[in-house]
N, CA, C, O and CB atoms as a CASP TS submission, in Angstrom:
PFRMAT TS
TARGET T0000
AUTHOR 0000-0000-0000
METHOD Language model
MODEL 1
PARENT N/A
ATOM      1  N   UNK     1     183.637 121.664  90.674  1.00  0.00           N
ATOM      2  CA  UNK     1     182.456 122.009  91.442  1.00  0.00           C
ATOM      3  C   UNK     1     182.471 121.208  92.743  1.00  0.00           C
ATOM      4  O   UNK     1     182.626 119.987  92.699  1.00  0.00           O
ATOM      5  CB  UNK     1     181.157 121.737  90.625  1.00  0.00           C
ATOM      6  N   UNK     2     182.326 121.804  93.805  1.00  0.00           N
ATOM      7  CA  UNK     2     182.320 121.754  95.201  1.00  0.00           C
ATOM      8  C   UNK     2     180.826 120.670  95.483  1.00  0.00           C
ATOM      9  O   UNK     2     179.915 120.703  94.656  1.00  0.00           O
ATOM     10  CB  UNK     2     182.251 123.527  95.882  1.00  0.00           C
ATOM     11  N   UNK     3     180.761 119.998  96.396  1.00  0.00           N
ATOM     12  CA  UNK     3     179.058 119.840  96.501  1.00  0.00           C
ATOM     13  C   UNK     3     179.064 120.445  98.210  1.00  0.00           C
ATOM     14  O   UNK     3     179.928 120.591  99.074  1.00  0.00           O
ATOM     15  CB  UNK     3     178.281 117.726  96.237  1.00  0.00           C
ATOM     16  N   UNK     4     178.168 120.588  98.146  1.00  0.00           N
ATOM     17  CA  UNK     4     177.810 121.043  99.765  1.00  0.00           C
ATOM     18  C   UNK     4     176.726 120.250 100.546  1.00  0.00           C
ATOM     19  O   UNK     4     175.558 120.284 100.158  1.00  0.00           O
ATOM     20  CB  UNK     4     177.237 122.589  99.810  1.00  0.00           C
ATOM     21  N   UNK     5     177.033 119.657 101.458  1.00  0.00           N
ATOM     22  CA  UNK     5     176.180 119.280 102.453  1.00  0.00           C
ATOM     23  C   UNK     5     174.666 119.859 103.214  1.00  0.00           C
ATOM     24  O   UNK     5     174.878 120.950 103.744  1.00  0.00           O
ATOM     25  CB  UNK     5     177.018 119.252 103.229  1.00  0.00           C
ATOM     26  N   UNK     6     174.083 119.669 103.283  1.00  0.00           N
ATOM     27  CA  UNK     6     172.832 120.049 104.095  1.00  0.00           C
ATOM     28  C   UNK     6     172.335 119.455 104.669  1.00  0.00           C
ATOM     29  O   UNK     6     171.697 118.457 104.337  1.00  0.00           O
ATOM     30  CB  UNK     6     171.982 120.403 103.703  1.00  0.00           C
ATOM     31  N   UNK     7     172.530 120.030 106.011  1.00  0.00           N
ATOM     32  CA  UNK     7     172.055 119.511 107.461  1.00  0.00           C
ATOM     33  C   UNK     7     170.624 119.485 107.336  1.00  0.00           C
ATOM     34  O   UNK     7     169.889 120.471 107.286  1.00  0.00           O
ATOM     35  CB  UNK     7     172.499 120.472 108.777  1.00  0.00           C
ATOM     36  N   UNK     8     170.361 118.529 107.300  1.00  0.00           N
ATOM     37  CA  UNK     8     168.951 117.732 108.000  1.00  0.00           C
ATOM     38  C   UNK     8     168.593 118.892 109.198  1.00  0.00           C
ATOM     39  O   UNK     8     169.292 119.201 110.163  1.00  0.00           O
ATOM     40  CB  UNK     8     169.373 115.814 108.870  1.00  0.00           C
ATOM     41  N   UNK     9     167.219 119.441 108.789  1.00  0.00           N
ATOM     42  CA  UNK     9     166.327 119.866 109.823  1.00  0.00           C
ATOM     43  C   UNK     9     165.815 119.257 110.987  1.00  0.00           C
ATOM     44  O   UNK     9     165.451 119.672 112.088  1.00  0.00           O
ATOM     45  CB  UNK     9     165.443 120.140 109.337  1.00  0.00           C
ATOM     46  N   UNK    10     165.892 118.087 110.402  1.00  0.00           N
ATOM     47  CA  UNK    10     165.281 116.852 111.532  1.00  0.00           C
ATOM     48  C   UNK    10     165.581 116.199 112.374  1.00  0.00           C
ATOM     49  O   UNK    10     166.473 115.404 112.079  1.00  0.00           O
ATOM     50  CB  UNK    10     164.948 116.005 111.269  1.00  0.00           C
ATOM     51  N   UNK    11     165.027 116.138 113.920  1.00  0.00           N
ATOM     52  CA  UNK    11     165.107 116.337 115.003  1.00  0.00           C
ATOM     53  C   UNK    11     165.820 114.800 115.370  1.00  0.00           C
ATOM     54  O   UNK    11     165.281 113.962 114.647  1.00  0.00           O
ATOM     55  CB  UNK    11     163.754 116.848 115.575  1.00  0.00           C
ATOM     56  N   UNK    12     166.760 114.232 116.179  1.00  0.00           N
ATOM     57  CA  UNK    12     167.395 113.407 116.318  1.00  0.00           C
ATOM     58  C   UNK    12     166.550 112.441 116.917  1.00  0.00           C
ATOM     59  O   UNK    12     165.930 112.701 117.948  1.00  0.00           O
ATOM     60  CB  UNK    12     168.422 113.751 116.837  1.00  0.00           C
ATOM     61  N   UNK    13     166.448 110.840 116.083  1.00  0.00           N
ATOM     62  CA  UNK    13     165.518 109.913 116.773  1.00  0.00           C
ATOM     63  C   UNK    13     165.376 110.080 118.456  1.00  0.00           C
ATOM     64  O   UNK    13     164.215 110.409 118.702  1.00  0.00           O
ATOM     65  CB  UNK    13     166.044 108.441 116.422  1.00  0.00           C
ATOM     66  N   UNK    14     165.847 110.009 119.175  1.00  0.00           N
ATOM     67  CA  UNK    14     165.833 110.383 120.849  1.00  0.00           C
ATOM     68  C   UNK    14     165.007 111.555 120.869  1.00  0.00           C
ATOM     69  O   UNK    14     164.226 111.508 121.819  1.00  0.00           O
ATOM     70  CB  UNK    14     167.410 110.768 121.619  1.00  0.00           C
ATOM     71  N   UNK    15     164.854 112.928 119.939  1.00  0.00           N
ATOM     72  CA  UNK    15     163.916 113.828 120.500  1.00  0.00           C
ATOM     73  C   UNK    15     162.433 113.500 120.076  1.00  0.00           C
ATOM     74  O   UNK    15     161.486 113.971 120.706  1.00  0.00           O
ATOM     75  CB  UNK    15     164.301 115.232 120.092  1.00  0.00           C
ATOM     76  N   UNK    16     162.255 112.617 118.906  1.00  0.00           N
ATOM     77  CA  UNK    16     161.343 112.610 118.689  1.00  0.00           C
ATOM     78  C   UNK    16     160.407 111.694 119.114  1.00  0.00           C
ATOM     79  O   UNK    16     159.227 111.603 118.775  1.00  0.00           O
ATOM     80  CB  UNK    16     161.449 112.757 117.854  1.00  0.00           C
ATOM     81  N   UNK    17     161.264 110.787 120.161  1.00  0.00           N
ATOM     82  CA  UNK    17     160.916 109.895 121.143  1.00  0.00           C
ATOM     83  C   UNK    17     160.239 110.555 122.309  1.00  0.00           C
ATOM     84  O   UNK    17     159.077 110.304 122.629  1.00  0.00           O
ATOM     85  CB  UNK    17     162.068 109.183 121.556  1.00  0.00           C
ATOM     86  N   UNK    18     161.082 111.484 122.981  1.00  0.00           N
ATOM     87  CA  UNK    18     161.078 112.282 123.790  1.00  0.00           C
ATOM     88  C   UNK    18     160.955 113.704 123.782  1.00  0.00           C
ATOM     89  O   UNK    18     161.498 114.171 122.781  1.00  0.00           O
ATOM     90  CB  UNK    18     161.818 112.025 124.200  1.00  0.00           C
ATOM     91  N   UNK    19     160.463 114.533 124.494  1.00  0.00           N
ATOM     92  CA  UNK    19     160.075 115.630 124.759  1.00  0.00           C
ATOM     93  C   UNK    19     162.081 116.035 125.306  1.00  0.00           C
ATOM     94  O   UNK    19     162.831 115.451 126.089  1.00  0.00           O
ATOM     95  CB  UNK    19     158.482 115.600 125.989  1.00  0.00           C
ATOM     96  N   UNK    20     162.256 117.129 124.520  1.00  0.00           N
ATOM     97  CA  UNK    20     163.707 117.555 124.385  1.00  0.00           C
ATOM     98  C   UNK    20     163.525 118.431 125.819  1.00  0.00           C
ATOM     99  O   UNK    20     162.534 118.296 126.536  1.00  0.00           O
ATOM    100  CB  UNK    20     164.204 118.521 122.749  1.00  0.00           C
ATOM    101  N   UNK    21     164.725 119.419 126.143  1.00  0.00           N
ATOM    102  CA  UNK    21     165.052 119.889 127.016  1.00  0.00           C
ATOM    103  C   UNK    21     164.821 121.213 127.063  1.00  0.00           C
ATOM    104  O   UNK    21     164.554 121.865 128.072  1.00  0.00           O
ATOM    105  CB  UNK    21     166.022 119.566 127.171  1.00  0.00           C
ATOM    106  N   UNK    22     164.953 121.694 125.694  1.00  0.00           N
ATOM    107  CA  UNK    22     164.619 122.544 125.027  1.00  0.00           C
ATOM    108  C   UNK    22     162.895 123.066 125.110  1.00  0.00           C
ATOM    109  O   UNK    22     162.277 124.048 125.522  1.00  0.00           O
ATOM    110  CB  UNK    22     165.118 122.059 123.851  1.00  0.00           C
ATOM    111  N   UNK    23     162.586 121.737 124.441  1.00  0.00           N
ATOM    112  CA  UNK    23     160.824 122.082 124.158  1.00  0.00           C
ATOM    113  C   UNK    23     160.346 121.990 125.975  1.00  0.00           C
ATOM    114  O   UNK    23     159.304 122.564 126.290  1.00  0.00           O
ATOM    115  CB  UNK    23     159.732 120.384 122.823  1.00  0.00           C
ATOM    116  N   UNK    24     161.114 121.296 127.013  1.00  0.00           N
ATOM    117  CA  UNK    24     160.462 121.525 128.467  1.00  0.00           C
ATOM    118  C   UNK    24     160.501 122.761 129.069  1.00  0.00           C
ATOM    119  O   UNK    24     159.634 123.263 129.784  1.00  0.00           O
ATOM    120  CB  UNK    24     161.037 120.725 129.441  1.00  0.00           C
ATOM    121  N   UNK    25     162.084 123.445 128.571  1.00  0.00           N
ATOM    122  CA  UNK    25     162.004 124.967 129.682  1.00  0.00           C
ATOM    123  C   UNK    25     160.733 125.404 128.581  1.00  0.00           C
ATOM    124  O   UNK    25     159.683 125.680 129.163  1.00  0.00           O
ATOM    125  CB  UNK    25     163.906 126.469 129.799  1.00  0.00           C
ATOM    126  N   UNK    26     160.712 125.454 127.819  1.00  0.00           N
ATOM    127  CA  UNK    26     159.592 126.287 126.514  1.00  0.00           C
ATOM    128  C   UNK    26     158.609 126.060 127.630  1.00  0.00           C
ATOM    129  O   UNK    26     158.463 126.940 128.479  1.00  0.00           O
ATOM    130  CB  UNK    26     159.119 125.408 124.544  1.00  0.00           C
ATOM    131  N   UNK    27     157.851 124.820 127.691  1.00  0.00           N
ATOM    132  CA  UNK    27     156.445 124.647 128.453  1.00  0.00           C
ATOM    133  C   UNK    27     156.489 125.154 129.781  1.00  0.00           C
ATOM    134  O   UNK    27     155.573 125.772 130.323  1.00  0.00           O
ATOM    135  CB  UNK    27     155.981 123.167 128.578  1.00  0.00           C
ATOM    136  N   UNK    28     157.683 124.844 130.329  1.00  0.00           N
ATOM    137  CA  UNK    28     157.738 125.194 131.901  1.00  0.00           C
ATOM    138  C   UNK    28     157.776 126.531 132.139  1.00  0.00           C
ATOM    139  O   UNK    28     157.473 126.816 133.297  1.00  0.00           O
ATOM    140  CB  UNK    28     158.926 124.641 132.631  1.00  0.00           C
ATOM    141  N   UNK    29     158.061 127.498 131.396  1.00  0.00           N
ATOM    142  CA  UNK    29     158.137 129.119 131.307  1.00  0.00           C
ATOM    143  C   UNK    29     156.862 129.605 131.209  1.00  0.00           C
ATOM    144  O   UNK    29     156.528 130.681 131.705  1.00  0.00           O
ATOM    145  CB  UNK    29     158.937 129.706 130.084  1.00  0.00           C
ATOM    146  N   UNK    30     155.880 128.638 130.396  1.00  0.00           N
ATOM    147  CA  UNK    30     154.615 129.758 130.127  1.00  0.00           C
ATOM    148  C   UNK    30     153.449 128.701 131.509  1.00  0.00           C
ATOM    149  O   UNK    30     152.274 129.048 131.387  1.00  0.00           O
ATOM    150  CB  UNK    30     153.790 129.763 127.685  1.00  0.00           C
ATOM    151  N   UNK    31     153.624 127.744 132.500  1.00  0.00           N
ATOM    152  CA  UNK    31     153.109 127.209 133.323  1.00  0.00           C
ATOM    153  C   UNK    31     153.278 128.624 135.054  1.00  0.00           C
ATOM    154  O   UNK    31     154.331 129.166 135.389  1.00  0.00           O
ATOM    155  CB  UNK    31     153.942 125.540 133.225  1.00  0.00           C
ATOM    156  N   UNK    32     152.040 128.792 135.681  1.00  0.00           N
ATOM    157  CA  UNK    32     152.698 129.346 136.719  1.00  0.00           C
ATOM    158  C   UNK    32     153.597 128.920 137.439  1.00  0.00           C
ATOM    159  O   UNK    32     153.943 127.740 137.379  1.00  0.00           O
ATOM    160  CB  UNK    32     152.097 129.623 137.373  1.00  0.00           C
ATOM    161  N   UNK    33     154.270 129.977 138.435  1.00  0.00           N
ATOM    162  CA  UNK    33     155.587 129.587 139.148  1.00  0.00           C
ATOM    163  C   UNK    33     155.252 128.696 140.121  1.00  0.00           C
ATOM    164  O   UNK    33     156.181 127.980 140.494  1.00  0.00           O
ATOM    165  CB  UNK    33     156.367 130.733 139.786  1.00  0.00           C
ATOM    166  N   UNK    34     153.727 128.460 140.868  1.00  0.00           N
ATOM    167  CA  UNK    34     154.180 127.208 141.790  1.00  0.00           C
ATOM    168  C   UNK    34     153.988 125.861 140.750  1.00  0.00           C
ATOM    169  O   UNK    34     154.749 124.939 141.042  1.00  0.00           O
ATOM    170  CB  UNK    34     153.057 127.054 143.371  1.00  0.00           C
ATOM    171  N   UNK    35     153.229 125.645 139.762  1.00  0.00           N
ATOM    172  CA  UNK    35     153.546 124.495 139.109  1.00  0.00           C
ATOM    173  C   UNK    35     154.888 124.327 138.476  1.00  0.00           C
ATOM    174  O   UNK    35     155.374 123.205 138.334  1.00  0.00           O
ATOM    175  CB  UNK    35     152.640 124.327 138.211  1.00  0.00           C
ATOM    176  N   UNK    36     155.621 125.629 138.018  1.00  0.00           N
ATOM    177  CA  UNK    36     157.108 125.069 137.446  1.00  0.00           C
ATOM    178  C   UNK    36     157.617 124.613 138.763  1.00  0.00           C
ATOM    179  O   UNK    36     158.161 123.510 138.705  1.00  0.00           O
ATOM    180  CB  UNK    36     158.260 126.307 136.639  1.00  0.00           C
ATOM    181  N   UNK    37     157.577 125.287 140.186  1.00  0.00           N
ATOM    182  CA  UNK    37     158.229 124.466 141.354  1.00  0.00           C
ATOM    183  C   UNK    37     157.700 123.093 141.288  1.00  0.00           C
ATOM    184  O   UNK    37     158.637 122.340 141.023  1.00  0.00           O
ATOM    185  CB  UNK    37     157.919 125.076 142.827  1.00  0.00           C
ATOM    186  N   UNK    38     157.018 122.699 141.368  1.00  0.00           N
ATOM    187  CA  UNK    38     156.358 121.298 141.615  1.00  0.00           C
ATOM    188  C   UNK    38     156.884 120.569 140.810  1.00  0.00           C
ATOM    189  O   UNK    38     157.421 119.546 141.238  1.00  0.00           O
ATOM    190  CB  UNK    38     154.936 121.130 141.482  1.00  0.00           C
ATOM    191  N   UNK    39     156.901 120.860 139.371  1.00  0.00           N
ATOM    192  CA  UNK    39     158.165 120.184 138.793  1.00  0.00           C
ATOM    193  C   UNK    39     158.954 119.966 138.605  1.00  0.00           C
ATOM    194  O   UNK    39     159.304 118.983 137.952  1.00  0.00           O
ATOM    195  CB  UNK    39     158.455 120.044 138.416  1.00  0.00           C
ATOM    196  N   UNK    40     159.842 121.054 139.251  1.00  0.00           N
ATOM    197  CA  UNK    40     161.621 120.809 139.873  1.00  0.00           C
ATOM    198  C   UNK    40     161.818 120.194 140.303  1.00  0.00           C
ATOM    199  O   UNK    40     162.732 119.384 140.147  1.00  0.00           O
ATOM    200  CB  UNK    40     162.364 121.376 140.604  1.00  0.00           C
ATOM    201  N   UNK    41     160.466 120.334 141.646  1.00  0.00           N
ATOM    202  CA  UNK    41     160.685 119.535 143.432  1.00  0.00           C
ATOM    203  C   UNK    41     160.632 117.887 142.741  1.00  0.00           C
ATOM    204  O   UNK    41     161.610 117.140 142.718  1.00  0.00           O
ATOM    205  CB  UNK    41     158.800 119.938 145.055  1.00  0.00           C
ATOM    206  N   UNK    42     159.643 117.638 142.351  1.00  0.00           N
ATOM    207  CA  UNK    42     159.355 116.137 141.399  1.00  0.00           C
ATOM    208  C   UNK    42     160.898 115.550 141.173  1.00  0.00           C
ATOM    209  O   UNK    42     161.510 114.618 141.696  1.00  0.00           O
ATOM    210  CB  UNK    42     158.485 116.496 139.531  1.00  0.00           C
ATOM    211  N   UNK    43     161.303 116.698 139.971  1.00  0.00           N
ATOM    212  CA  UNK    43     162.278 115.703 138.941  1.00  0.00           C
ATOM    213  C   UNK    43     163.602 115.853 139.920  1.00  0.00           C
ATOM    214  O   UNK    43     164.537 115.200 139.455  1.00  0.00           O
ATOM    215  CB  UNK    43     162.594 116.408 136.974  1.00  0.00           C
ATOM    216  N   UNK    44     164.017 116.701 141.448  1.00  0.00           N
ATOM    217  CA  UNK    44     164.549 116.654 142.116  1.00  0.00           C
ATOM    218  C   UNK    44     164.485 115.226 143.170  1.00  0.00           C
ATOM    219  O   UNK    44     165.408 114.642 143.737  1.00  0.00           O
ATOM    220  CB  UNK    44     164.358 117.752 142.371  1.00  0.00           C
ATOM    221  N   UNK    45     163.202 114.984 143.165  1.00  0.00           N
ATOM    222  CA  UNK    45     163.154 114.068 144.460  1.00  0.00           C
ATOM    223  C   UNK    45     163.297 112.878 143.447  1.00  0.00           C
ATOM    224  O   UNK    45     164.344 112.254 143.618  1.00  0.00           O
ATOM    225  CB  UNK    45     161.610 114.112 145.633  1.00  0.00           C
ATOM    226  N   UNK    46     162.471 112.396 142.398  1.00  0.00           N
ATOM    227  CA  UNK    46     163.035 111.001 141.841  1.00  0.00           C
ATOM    228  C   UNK    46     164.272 111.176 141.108  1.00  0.00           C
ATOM    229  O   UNK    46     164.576 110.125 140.546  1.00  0.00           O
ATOM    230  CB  UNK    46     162.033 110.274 140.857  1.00  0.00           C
ATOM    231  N   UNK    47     165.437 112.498 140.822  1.00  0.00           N
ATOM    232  CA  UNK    47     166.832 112.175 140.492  1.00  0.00           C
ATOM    233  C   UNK    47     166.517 112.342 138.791  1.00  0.00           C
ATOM    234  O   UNK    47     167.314 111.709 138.099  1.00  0.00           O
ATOM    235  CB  UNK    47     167.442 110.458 141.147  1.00  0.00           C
ATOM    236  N   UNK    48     165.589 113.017 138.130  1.00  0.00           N
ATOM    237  CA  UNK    48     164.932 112.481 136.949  1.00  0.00           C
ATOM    238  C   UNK    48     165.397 114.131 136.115  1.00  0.00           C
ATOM    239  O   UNK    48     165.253 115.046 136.925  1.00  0.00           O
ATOM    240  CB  UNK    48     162.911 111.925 137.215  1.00  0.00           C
ATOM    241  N   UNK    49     165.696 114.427 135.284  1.00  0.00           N
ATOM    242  CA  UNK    49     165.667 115.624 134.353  1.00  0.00           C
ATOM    243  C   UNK    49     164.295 116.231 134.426  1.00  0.00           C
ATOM    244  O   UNK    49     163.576 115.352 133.951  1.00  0.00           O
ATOM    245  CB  UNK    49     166.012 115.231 132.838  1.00  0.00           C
ATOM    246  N   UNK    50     163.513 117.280 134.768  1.00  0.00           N
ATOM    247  CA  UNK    50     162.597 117.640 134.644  1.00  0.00           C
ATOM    248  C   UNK    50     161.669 117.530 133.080  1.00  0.00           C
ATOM    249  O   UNK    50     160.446 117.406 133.027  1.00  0.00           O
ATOM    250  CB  UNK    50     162.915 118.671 135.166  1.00  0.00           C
ATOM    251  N   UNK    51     162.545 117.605 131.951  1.00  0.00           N
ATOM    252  CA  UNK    51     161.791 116.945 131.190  1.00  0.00           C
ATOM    253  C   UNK    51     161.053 115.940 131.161  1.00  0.00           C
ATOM    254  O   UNK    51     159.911 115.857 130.708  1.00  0.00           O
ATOM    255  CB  UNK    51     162.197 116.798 130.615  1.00  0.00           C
ATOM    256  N   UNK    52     161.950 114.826 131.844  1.00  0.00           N
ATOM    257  CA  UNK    52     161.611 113.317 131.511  1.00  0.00           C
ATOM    258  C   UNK    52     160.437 113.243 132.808  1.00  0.00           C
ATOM    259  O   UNK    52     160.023 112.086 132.867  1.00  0.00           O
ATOM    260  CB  UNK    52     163.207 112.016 131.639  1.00  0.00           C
ATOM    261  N   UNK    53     159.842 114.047 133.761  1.00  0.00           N
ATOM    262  CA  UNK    53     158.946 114.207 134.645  1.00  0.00           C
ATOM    263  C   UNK    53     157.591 115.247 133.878  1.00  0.00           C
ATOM    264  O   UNK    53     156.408 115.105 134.185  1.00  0.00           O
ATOM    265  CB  UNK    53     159.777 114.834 135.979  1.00  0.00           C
ATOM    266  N   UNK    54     158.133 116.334 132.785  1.00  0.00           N
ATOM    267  CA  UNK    54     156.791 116.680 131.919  1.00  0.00           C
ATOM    268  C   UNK    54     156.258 115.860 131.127  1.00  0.00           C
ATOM    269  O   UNK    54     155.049 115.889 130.898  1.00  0.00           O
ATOM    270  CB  UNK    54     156.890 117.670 131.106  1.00  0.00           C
ATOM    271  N   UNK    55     157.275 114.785 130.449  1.00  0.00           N
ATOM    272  CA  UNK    55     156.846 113.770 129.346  1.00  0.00           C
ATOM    273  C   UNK    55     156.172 112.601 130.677  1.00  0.00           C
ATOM    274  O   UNK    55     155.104 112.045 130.420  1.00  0.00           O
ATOM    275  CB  UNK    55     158.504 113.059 128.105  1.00  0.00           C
ATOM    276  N   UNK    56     156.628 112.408 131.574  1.00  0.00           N
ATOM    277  CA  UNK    56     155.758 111.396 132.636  1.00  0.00           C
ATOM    278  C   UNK    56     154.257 111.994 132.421  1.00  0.00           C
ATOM    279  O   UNK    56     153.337 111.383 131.878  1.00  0.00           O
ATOM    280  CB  UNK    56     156.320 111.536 134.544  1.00  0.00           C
ATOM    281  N   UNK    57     154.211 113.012 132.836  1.00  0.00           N
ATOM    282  CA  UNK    57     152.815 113.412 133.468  1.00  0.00           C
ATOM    283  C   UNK    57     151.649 113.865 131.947  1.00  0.00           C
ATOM    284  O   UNK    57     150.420 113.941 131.975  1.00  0.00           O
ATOM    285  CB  UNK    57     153.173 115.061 134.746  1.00  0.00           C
ATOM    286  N   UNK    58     152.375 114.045 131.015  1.00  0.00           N
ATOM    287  CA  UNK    58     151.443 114.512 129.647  1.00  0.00           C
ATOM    288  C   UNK    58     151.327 112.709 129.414  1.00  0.00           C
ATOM    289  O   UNK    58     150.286 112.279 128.917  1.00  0.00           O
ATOM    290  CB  UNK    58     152.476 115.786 127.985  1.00  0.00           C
ATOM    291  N   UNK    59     152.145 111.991 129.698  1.00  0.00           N
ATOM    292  CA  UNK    59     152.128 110.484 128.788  1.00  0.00           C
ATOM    293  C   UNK    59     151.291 109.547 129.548  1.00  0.00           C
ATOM    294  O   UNK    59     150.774 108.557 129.031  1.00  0.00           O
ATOM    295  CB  UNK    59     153.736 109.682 128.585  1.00  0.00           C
ATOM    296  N   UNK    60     151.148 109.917 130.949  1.00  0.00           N
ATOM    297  CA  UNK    60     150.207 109.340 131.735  1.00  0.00           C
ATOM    298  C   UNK    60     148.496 109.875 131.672  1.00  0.00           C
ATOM    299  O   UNK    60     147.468 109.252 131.937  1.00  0.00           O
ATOM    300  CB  UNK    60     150.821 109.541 133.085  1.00  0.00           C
ATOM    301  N   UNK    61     148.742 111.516 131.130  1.00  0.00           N
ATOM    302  CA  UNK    61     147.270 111.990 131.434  1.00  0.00           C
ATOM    303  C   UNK    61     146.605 111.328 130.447  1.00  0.00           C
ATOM    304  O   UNK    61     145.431 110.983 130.585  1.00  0.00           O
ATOM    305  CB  UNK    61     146.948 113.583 131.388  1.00  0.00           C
ATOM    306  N   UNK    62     147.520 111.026 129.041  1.00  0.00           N
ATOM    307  CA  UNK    62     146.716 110.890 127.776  1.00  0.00           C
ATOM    308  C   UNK    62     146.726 109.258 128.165  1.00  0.00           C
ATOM    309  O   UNK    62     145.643 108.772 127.840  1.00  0.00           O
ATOM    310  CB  UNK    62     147.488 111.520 126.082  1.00  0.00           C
ATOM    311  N   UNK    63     147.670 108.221 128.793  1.00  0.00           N
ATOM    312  CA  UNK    63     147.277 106.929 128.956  1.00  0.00           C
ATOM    313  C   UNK    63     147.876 106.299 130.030  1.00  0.00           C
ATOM    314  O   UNK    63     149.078 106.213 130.279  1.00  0.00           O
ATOM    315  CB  UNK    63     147.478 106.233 127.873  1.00  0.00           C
ATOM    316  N   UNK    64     146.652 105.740 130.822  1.00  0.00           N
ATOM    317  CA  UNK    64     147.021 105.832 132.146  1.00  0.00           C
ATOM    318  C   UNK    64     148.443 104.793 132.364  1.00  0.00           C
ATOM    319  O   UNK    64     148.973 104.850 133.473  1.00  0.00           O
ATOM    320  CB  UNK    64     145.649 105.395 133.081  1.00  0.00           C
ATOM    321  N   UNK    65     148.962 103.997 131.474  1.00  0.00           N
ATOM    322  CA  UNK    65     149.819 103.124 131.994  1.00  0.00           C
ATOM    323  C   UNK    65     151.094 103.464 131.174  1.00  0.00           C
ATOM    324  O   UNK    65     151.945 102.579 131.078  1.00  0.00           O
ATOM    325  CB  UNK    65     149.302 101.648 131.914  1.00  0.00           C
ATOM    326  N   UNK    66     151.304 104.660 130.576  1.00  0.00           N
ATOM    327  CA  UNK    66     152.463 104.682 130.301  1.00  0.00           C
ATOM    328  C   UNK    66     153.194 105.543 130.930  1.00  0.00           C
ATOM    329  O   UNK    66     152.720 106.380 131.698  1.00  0.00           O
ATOM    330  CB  UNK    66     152.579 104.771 129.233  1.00  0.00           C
ATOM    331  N   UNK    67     154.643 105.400 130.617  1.00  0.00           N
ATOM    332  CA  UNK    67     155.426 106.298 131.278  1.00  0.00           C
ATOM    333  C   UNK    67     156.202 107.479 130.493  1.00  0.00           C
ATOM    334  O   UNK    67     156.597 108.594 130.837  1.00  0.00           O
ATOM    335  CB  UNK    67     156.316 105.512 131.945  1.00  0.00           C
ATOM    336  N   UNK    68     156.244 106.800 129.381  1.00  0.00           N
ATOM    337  CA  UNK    68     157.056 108.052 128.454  1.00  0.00           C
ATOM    338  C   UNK    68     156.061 108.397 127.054  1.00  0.00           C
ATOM    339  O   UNK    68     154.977 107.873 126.798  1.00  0.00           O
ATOM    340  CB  UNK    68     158.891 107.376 127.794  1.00  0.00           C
ATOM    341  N   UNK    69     156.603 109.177 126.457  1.00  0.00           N
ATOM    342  CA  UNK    69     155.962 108.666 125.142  1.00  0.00           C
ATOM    343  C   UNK    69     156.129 107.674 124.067  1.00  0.00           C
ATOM    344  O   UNK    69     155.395 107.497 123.095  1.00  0.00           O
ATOM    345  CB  UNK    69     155.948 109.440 124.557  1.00  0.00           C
ATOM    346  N   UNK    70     157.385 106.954 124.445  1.00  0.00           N
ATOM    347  CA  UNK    70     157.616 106.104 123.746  1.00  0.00           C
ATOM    348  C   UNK    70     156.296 104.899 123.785  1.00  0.00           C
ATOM    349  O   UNK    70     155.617 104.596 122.804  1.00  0.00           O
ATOM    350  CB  UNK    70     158.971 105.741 124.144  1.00  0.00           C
ATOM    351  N   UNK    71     156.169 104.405 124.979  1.00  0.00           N
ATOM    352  CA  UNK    71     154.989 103.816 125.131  1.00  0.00           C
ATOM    353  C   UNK    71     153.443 104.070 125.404  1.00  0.00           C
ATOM    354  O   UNK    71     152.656 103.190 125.752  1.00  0.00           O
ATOM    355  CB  UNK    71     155.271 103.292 125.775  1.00  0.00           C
ATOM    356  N   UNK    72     153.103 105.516 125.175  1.00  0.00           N
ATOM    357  CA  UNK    72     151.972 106.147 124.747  1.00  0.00           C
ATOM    358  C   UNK    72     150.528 105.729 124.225  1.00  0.00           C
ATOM    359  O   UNK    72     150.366 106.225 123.110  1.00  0.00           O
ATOM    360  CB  UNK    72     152.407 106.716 123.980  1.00  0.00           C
ATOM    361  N   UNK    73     149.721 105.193 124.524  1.00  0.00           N
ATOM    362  CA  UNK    73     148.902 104.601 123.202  1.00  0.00           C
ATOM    363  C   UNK    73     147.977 105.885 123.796  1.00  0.00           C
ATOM    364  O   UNK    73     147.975 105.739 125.018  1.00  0.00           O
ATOM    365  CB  UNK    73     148.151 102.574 123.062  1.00  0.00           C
ATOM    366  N   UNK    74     147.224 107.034 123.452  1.00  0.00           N
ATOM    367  CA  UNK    74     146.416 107.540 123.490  1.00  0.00           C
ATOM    368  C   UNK    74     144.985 107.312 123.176  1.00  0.00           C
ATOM    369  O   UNK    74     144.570 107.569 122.045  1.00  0.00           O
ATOM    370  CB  UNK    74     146.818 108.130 123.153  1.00  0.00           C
ATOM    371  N   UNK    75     144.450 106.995 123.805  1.00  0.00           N
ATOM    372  CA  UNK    75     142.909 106.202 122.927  1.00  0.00           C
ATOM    373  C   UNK    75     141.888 108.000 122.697  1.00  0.00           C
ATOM    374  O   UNK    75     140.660 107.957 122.617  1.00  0.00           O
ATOM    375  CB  UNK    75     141.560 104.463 124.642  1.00  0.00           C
ATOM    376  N   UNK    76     142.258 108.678 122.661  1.00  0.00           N
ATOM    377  CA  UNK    76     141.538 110.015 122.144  1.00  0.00           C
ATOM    378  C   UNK    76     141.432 110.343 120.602  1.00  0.00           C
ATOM    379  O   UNK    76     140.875 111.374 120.227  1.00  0.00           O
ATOM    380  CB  UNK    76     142.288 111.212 122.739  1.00  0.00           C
TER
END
């Protein structure tokens, strides 16, 4: 008898840190087209993955001094 492996569903410590690349075009598709520009132009001018500029701006709205979600504290 053989055994077989099974891949873990679960999302690699780094995504669950971070907002994936994946889950950003997702958000950035259903946002209108001049806000998806604004977030190109953004993650263009600081050199940044446009993800790591959606996880800026959701991680700042919910607390004003963080930058990612890693450091997040949401007081809501």
């Amino acid at each position: 008898m053989t055994s077989t492996k099974i891949e873990s569903s679960r999302p690699a410590p780094e995504q669950i840190e971070h907002l994936s690349p994946v889950a950003a075009r997702m958000m950035l598709a259903a946002f209108p087209e001049h806000i998806q520009a604004a977030f190109q132009r953004r993650a263009q001018e600081i050199n940044y993955p446009v993800e790591a500029v959606l996880e800026m701006a959701i991680a700042g709205f919910l607390d004003r001094e963080a930058l990612s979600f890693v450091d997040c504290q949401p007081r809501y």
